[in-house]
Short mmCIF file of C-alpha atoms and ligand atoms in Angstrom, two decimals:
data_model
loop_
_atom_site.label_atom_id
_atom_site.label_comp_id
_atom_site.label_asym_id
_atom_site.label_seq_id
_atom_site.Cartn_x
_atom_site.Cartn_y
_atom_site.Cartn_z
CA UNK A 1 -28.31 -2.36 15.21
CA UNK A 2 -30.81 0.49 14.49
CA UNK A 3 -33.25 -1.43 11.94
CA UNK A 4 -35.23 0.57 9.79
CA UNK A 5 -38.98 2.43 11.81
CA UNK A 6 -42.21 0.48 11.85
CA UNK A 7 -43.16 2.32 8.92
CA UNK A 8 -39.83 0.64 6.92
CA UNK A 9 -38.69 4.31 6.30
CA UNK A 10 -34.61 5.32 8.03
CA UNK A 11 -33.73 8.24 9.45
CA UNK A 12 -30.45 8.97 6.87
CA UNK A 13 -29.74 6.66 3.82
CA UNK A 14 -26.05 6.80 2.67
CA UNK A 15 -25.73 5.77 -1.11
CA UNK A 16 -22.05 4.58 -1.86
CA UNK A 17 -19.52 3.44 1.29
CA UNK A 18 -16.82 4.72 0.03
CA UNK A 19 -14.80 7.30 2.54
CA UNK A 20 -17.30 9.74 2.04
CA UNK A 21 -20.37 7.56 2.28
CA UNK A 22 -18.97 5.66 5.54
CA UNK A 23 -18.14 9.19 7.20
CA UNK A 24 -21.72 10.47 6.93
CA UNK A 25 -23.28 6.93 8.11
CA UNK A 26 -20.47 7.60 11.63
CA UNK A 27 -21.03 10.75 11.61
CA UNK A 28 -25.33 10.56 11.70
CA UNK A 29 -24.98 7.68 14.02
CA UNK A 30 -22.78 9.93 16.57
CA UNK A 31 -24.68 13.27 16.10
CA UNK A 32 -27.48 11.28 17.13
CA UNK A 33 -27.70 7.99 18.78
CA UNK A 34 -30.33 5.43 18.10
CA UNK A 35 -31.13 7.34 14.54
CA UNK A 36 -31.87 4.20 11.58
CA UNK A 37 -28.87 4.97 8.81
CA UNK A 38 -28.66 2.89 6.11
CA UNK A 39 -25.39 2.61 3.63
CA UNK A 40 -26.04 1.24 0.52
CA UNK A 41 -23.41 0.08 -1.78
CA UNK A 42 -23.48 -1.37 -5.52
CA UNK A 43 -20.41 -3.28 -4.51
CA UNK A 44 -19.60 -6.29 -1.78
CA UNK A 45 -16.93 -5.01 0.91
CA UNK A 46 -13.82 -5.11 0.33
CA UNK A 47 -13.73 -3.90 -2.62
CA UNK A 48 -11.22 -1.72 -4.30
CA UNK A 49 -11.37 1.18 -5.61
CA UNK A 50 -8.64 2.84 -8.32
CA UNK A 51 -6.69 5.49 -6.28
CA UNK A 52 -3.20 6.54 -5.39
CA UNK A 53 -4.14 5.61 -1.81
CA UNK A 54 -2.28 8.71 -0.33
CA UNK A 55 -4.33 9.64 3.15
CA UNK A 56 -3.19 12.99 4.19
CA UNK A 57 -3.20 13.46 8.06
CA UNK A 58 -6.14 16.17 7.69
CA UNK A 59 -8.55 12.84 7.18
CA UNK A 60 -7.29 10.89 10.01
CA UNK A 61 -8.44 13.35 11.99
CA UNK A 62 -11.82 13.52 10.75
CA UNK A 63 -12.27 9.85 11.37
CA UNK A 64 -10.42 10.20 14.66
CA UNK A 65 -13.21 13.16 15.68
CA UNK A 66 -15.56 10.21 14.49
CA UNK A 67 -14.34 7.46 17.13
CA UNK A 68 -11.95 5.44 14.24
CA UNK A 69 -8.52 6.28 15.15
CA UNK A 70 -7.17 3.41 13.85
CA UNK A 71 -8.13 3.51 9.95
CA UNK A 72 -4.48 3.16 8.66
CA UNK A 73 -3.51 1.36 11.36
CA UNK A 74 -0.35 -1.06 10.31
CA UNK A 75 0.93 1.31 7.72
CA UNK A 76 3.92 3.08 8.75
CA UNK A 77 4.22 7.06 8.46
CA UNK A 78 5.79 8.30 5.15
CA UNK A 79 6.99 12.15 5.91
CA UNK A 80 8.96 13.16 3.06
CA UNK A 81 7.20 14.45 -0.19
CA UNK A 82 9.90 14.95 -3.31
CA UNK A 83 7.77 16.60 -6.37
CA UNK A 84 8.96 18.47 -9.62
CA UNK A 85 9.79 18.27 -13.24
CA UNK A 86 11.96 15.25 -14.08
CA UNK A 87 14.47 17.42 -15.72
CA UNK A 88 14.59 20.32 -12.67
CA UNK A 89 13.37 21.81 -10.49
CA UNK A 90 12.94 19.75 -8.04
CA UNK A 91 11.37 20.34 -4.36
CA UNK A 92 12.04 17.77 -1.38
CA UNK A 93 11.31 18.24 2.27
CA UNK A 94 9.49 16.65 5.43
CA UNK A 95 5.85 17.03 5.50
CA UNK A 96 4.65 19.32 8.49
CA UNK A 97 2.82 15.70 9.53
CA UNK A 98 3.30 12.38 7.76
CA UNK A 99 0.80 10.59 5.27
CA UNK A 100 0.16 7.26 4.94
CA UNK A 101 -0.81 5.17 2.14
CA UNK A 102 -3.43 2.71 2.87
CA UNK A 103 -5.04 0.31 -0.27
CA UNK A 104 -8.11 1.19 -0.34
CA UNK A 105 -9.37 -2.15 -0.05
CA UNK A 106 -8.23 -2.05 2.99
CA UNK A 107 -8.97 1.38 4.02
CA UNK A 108 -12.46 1.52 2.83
CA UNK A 109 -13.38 -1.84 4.12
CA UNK A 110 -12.08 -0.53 7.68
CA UNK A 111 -14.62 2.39 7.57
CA UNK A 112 -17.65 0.54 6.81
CA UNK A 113 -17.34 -2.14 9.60
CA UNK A 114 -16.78 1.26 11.70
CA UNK A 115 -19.91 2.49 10.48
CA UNK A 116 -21.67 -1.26 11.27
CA UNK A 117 -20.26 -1.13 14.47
CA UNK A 118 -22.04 2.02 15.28
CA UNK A 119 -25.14 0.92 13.75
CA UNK A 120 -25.57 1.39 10.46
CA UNK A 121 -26.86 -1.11 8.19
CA UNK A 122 -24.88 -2.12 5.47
CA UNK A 123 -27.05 -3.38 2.16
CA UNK A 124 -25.76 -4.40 -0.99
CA UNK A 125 -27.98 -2.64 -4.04
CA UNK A 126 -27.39 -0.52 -6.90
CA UNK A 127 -29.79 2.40 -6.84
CA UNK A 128 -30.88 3.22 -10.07
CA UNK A 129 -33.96 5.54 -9.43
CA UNK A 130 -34.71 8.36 -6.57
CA UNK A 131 -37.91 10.07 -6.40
CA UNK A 132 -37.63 13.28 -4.26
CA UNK A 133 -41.16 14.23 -2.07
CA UNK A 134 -42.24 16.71 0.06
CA UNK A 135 -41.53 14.42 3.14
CA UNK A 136 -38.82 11.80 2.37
CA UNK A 137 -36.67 10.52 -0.99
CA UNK A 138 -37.13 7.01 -2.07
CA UNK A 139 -34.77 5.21 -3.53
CA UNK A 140 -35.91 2.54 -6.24
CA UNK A 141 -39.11 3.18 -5.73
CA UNK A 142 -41.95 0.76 -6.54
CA UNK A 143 -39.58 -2.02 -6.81
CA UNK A 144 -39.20 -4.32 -4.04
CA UNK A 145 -35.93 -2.90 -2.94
CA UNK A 146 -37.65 0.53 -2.49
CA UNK A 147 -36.26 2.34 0.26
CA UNK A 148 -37.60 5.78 2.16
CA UNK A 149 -35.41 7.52 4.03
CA UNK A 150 -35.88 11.25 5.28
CA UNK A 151 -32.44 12.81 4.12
CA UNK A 152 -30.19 10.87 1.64
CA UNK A 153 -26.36 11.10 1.40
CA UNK A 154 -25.65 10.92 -2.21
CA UNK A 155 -21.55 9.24 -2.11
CA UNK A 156 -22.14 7.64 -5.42
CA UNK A 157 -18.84 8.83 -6.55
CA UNK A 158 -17.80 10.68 -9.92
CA UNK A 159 -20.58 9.06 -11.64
CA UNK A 160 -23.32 10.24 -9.02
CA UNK A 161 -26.90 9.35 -10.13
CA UNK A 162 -28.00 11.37 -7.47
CA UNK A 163 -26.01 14.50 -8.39
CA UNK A 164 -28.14 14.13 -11.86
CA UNK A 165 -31.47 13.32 -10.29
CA UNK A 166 -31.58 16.37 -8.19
CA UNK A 167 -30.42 18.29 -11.46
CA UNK A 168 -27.55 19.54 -10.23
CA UNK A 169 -24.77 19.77 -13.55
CA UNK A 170 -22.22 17.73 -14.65
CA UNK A 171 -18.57 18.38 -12.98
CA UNK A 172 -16.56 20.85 -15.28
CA UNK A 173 -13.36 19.82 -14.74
CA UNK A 174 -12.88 16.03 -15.06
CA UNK A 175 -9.31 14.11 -14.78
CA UNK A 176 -8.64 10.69 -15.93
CA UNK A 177 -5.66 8.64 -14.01
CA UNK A 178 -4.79 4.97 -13.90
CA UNK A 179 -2.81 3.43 -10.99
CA UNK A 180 -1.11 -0.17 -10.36
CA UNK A 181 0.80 -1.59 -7.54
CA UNK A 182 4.95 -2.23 -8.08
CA UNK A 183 7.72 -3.74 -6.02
CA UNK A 184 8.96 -0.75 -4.25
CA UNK A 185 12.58 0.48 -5.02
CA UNK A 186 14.68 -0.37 -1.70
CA UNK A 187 14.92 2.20 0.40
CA UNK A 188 11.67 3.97 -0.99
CA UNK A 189 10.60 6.21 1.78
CA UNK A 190 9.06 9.19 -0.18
CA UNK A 191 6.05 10.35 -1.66
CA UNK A 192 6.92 11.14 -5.31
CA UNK A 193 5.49 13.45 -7.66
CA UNK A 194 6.87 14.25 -11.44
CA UNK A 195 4.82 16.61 -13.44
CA UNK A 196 4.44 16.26 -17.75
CA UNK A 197 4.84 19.67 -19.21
CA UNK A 198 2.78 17.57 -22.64
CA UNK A 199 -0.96 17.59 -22.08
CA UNK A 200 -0.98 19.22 -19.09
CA UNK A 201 -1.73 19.42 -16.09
CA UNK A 202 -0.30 16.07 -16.01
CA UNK A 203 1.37 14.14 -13.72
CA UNK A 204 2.99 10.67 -12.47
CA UNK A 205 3.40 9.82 -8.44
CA UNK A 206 4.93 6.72 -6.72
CA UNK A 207 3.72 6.31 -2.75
CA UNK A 208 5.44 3.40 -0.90
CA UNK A 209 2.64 1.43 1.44
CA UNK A 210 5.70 0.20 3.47
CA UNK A 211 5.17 -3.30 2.55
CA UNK A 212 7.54 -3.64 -0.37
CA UNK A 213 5.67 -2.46 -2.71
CA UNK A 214 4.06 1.32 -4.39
CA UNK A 215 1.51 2.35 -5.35
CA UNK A 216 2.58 3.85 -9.31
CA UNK A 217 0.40 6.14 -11.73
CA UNK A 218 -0.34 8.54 -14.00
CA UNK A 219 -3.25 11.27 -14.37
CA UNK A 220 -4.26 14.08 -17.00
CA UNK A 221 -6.85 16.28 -17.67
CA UNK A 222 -9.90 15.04 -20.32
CA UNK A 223 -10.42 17.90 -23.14
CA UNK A 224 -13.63 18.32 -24.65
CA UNK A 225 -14.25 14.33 -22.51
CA UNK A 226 -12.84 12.56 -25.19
CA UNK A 227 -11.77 9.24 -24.05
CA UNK A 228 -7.84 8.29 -23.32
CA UNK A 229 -5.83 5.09 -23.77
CA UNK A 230 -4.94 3.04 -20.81
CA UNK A 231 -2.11 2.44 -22.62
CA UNK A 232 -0.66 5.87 -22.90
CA UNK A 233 -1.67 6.38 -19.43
CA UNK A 234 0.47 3.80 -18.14
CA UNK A 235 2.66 4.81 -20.51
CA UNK A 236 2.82 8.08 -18.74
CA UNK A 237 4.14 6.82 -15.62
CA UNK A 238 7.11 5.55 -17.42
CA UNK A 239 7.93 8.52 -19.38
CA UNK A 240 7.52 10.89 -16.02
CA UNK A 241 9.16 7.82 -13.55
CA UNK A 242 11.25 5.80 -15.75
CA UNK A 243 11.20 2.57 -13.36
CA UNK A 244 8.57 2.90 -11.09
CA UNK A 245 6.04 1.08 -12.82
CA UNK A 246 8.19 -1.84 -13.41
CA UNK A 247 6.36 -5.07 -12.58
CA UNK A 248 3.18 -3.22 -12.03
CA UNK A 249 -0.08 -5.07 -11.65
CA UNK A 250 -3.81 -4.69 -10.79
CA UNK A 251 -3.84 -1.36 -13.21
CA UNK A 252 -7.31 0.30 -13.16
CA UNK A 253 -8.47 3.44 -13.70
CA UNK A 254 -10.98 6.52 -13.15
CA UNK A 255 -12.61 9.74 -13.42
CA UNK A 256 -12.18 12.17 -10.91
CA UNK A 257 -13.99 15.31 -10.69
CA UNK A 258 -12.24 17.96 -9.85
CA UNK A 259 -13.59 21.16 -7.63
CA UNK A 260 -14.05 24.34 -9.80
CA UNK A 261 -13.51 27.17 -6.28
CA UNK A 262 -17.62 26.27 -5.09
CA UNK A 263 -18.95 23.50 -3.49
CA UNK A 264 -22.56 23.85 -4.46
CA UNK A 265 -25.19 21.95 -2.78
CA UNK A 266 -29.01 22.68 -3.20
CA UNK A 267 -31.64 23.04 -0.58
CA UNK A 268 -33.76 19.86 0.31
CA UNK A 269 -33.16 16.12 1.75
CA UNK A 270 -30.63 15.18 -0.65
CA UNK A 271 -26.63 16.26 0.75
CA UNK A 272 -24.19 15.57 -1.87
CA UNK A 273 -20.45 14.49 -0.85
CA UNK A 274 -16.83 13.43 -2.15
CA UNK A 275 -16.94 13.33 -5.92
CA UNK A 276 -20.44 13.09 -6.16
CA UNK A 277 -20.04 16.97 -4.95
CA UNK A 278 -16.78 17.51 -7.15
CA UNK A 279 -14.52 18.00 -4.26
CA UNK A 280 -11.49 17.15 -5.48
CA UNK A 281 -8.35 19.42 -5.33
CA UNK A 282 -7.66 20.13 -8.66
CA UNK A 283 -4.04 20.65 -8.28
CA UNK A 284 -3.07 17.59 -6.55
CA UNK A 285 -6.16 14.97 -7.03
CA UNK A 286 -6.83 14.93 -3.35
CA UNK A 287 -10.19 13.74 -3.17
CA UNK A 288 -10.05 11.31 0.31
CA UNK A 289 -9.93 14.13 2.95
CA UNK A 290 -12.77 16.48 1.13
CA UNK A 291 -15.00 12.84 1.26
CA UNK A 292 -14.60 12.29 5.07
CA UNK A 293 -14.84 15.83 5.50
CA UNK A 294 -17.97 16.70 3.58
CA UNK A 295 -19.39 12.83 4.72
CA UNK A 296 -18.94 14.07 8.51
CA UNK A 297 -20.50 17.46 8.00
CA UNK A 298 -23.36 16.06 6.04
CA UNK A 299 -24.17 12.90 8.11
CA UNK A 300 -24.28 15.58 11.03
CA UNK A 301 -26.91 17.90 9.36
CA UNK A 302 -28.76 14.77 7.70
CA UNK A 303 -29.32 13.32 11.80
CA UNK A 304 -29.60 16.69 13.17
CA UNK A 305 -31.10 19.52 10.67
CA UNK A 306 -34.64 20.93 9.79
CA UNK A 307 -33.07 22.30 6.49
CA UNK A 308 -30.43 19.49 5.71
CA UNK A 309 -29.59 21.21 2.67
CA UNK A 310 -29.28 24.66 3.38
CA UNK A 311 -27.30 23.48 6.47
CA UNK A 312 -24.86 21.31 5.10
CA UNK A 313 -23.83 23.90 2.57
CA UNK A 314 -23.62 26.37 5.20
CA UNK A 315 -21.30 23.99 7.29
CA UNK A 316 -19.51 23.12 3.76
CA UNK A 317 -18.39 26.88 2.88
CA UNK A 318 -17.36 27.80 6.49
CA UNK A 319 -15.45 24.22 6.29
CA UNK A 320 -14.05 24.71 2.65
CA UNK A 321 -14.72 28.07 1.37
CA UNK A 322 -12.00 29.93 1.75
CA UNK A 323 -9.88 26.98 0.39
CA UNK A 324 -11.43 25.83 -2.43
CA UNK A 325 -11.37 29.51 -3.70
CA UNK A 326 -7.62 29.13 -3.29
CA UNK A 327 -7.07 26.02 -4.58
CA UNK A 328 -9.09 27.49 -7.65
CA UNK A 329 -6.49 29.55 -8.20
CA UNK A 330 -3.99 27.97 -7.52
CA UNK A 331 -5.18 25.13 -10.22
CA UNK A 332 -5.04 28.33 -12.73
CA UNK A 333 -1.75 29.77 -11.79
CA UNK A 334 -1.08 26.04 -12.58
CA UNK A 335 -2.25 25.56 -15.88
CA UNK A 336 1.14 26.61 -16.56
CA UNK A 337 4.07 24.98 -16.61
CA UNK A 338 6.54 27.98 -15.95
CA UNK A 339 4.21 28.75 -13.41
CA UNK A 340 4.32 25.85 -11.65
CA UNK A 341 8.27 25.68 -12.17
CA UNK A 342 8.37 28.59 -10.17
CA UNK A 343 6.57 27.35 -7.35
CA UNK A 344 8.62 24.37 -7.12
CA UNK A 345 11.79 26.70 -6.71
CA UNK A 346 10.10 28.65 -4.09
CA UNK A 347 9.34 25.96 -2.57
CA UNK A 348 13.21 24.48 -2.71
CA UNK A 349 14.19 27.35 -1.64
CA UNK A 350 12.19 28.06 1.65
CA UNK A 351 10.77 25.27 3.77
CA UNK A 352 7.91 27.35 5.01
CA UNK A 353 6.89 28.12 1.53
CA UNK A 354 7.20 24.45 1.03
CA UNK A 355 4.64 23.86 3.95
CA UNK A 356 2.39 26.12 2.91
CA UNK A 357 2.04 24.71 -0.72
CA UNK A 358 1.55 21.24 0.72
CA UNK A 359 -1.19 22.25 3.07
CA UNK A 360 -2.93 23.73 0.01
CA UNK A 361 -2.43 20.51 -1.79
CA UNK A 362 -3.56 17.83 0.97
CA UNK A 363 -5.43 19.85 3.27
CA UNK A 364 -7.29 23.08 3.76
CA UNK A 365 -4.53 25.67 3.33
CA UNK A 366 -5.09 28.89 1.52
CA UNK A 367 -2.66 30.63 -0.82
CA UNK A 368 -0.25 32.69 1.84
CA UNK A 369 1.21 35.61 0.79
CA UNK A 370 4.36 34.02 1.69
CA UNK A 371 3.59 31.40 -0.81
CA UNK A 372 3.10 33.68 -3.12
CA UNK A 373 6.01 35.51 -2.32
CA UNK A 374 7.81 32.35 -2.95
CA UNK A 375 6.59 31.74 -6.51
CA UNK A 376 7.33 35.13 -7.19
CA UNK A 377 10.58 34.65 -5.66
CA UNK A 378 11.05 31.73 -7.58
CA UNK A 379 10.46 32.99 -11.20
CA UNK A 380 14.22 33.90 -10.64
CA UNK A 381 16.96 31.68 -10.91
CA UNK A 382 16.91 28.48 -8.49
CA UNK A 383 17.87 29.51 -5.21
CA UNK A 384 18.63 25.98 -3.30
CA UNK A 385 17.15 23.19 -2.27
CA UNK A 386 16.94 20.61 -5.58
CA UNK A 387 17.91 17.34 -4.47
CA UNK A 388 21.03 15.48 -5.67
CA UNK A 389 19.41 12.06 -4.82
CA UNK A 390 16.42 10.18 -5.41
CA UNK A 391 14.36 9.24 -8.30
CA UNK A 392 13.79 12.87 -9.79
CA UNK A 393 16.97 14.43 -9.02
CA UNK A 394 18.48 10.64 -10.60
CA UNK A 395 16.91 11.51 -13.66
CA UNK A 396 17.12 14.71 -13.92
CA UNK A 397 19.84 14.46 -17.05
CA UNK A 398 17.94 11.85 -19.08
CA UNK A 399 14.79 14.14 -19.19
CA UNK A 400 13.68 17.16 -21.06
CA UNK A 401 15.72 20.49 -20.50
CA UNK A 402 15.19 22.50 -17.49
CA UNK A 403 12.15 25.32 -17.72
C1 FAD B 1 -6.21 7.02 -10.00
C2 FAD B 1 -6.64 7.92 -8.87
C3 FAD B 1 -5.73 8.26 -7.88
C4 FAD B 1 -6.16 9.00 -6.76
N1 FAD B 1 -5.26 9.21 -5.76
C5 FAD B 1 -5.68 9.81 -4.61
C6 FAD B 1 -4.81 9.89 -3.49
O1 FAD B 1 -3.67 9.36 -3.50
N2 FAD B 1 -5.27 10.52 -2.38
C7 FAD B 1 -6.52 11.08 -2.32
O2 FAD B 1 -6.86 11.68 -1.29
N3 FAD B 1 -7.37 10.98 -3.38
C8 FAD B 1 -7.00 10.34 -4.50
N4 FAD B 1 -7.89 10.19 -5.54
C9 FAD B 1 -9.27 10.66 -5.37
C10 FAD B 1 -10.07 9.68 -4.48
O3 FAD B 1 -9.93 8.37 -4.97
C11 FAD B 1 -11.55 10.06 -4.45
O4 FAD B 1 -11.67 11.44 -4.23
C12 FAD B 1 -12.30 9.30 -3.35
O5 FAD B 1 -12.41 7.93 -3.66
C13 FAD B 1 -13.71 9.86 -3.17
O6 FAD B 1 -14.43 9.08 -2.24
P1 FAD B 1 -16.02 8.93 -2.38
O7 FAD B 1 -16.45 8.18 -1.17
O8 FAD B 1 -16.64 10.23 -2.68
O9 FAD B 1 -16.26 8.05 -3.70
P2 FAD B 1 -15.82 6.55 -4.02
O10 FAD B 1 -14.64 6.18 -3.25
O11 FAD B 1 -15.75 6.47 -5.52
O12 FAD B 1 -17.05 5.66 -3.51
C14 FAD B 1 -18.27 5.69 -4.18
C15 FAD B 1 -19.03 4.41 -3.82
O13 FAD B 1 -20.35 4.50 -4.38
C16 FAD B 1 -20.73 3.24 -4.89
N5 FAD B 1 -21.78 3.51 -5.89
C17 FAD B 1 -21.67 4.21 -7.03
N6 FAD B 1 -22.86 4.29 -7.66
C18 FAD B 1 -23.75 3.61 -6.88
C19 FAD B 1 -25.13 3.34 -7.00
N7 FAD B 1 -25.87 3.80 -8.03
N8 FAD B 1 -25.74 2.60 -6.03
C20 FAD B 1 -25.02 2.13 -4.98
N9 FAD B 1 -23.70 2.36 -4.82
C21 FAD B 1 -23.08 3.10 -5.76
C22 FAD B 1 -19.44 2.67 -5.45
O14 FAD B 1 -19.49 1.25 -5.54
C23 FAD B 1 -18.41 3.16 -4.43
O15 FAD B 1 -18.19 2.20 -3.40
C24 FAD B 1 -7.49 9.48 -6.68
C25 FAD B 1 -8.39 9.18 -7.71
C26 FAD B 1 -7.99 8.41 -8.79
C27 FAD B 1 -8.97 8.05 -9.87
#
């Protein structure tokens, strides 16, 4: 274990070990060996964390590339995605590579013992003060917990105090969503997503974990941040998924910040990553492969860099630029519903259209002229593809009218 130097100062502090906090604390201790990483966390692990749990394949292969092949180890591939409007249209088809869906106590507990294994130290503390210097950040300074690191990995989630403390601005797109955990329907062997056409973009998902039971919820965007019920959240699962949520416990909720087309990250020693940057798609809420990502490519410049700022942002835009312009506007084409309608059918109608649109969603596709072909395609009557089975298609008569 790689204790702090003689001078009680570490080479890379982490704050937060979530998936984007653990990925930076592998990813310094592999870039280079020996180096004194610290991952501080204001929680004891395991420890959950509100989510739908989906892990697209794009972030097992981060962590693979970071020596943890085995992070959803036990939970069995799901490979079909069904998403649409309950009452039509409705797109179904096999992923180009399965997801899983991991808890993420279980998940995130896996990648922090990864990152101990390696080296890191893992201390529990809530940091409530940084204090940026010419030479090194301290954490809590002049209290006894004070740390004094030479970069710090700010993966304090959607409420970073770092992200304020190094001034950068609030997020300006911010989702609310509450999720629980139900007895799976028999059978369940889907990813399912229903959109709202009421307060939209809004939507409801069920994901299977393959051990009887789902994970169930329900997310929307906050206008103007004013607060919503937990009850009409969970409410929103039923009107969108009649069912799913049946039996449903352990419901929690969150913020999540949702990218606006830029990752921006300031020059200096402090590297902002996974909501605590904003990266989260804002079409489909994707936030766990953007963490590992931007975790691996910041731990990497923290070890490695002269500049960690300026060369983390570099490595960011070459990673993400081109995508998160996409998904930018792709999140406006969005915004509405008879847009969106249309993309489904296109997507119905031609599987490669399909593939393209759920690259964009889970990993770091951009917006294909075939795709866009498709939803131009699809603004026309539906061609094929709607399912006559499974919990939209099932429902598809007891909801609101087609688009
Ligand atoms: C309901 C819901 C459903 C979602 N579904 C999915 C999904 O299915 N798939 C997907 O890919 N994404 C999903 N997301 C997004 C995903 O959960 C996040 O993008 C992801 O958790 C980001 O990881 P992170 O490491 O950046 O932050 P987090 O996972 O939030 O980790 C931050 C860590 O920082 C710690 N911390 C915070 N402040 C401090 C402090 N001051 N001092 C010390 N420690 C601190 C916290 O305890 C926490 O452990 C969903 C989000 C929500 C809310």
């Amino acid at each position: 274990m790689a204790d702090a130097g003689r001078d009680g100062s570490w080479d890379v502090a982490v704050v937060g070990a979530g998936p984007a906090g653990s990925a930076a604390a592998l990813a310094a201790a592999q870039a280079r060996p020996g180096a004194r990483v610290l991952l501080l966390d204001k929680a004891d692990f395991p420890r959950d964390k509100p989510c739908g749990d989906g892990i697209a394949p794009h972030a097992l292969d981060v962590l693979a590339g970071l020596g943890v092949p085995d992070a959803a180890a036990g939970y069995p591939p799901v490979g079909r995605l069904e998403l649409g409007f309950p009452g039509g249209p409705v797109a179904a088809g096999d992923m180009a590579r399965p997801a899983r869906v991991v808890p993420r106590r279980v998940f995130d507990a896996r990648l922090v013992a990864a990152a101990q294994e390696r080296g890191a130290v893992l201390r529990r503390q809530q940091v409530r003060e940084v204090a940026v210097l010419a030479d090194r950040v301290l954490l809590d300074p002049g209290t006894p917990e004070q740390v004094a690191a030479r970069v710090v990995v700010a993966a304090d989630g959607a409420h970073s105090l770092l992200r304020r403390a190094v001034g950068m601005p609030a997020p300006r797109r911010v989702a609310f969503a509450v999720r629980g955990y139900a007895p799976a329907p028999a059978g369940a062997a889907a990813q399912v997503i229903a959109f709202g056409t009421a307060r939209w973009p809004s939507y409801a998902w069920s994901f299977p974990i393959g051990d009887g039971w789902a994970n169930v919820g329900y997310g929307e965007p906050l206008v103007d941040g004013a607060a919503l019920s937990r009850r009409r959240l969970v409410e929103g699962v039923e009107e969108l998924l009649p069912g799913a949520g049946g039996g449903a416990r352990d419901w929690r909720g969150h913020h999540l910040p949702l990218s606006t087309g830029r990752a921006r990250q300031p020059d200096g020693r402090v590297l902002l990553v996974g909501d605590a940057a904003s990266l989260i798609n804002p079409v489909t809420g994707e936030g766990i492969y953007y963490a590992v990502l931007s975790g691996s490519l910041a731990g990497r410049a923290a070890a490695m860099a002269e500049e960690p700022g300026g060369t983390y942002r570099r490595l960011l835009r070459s990673h993400l630029g081109a995508h998160l312009r996409s998904t930018d506007a792709a999140a406006a084409l969005s915004r509405s519903p008879r847009l969106l309608g249309a993309a489904v059918r296109g997507a119905a109608a031609d599987a490669r259209v399909f593939a393209d649109l759920v690259e964009l969603g889970l990993g770091r596709g951009v917006l294909t002229p075939r795709a866009l072909a498709g939803v131009l395609r699809g603004a026309g009557p539906l061609a094929a593809g709607a399912p006559t089975a499974g919990p939209l298609a099932a429902r598809r008569t007891a909801r609101r009218a087609p688009l």
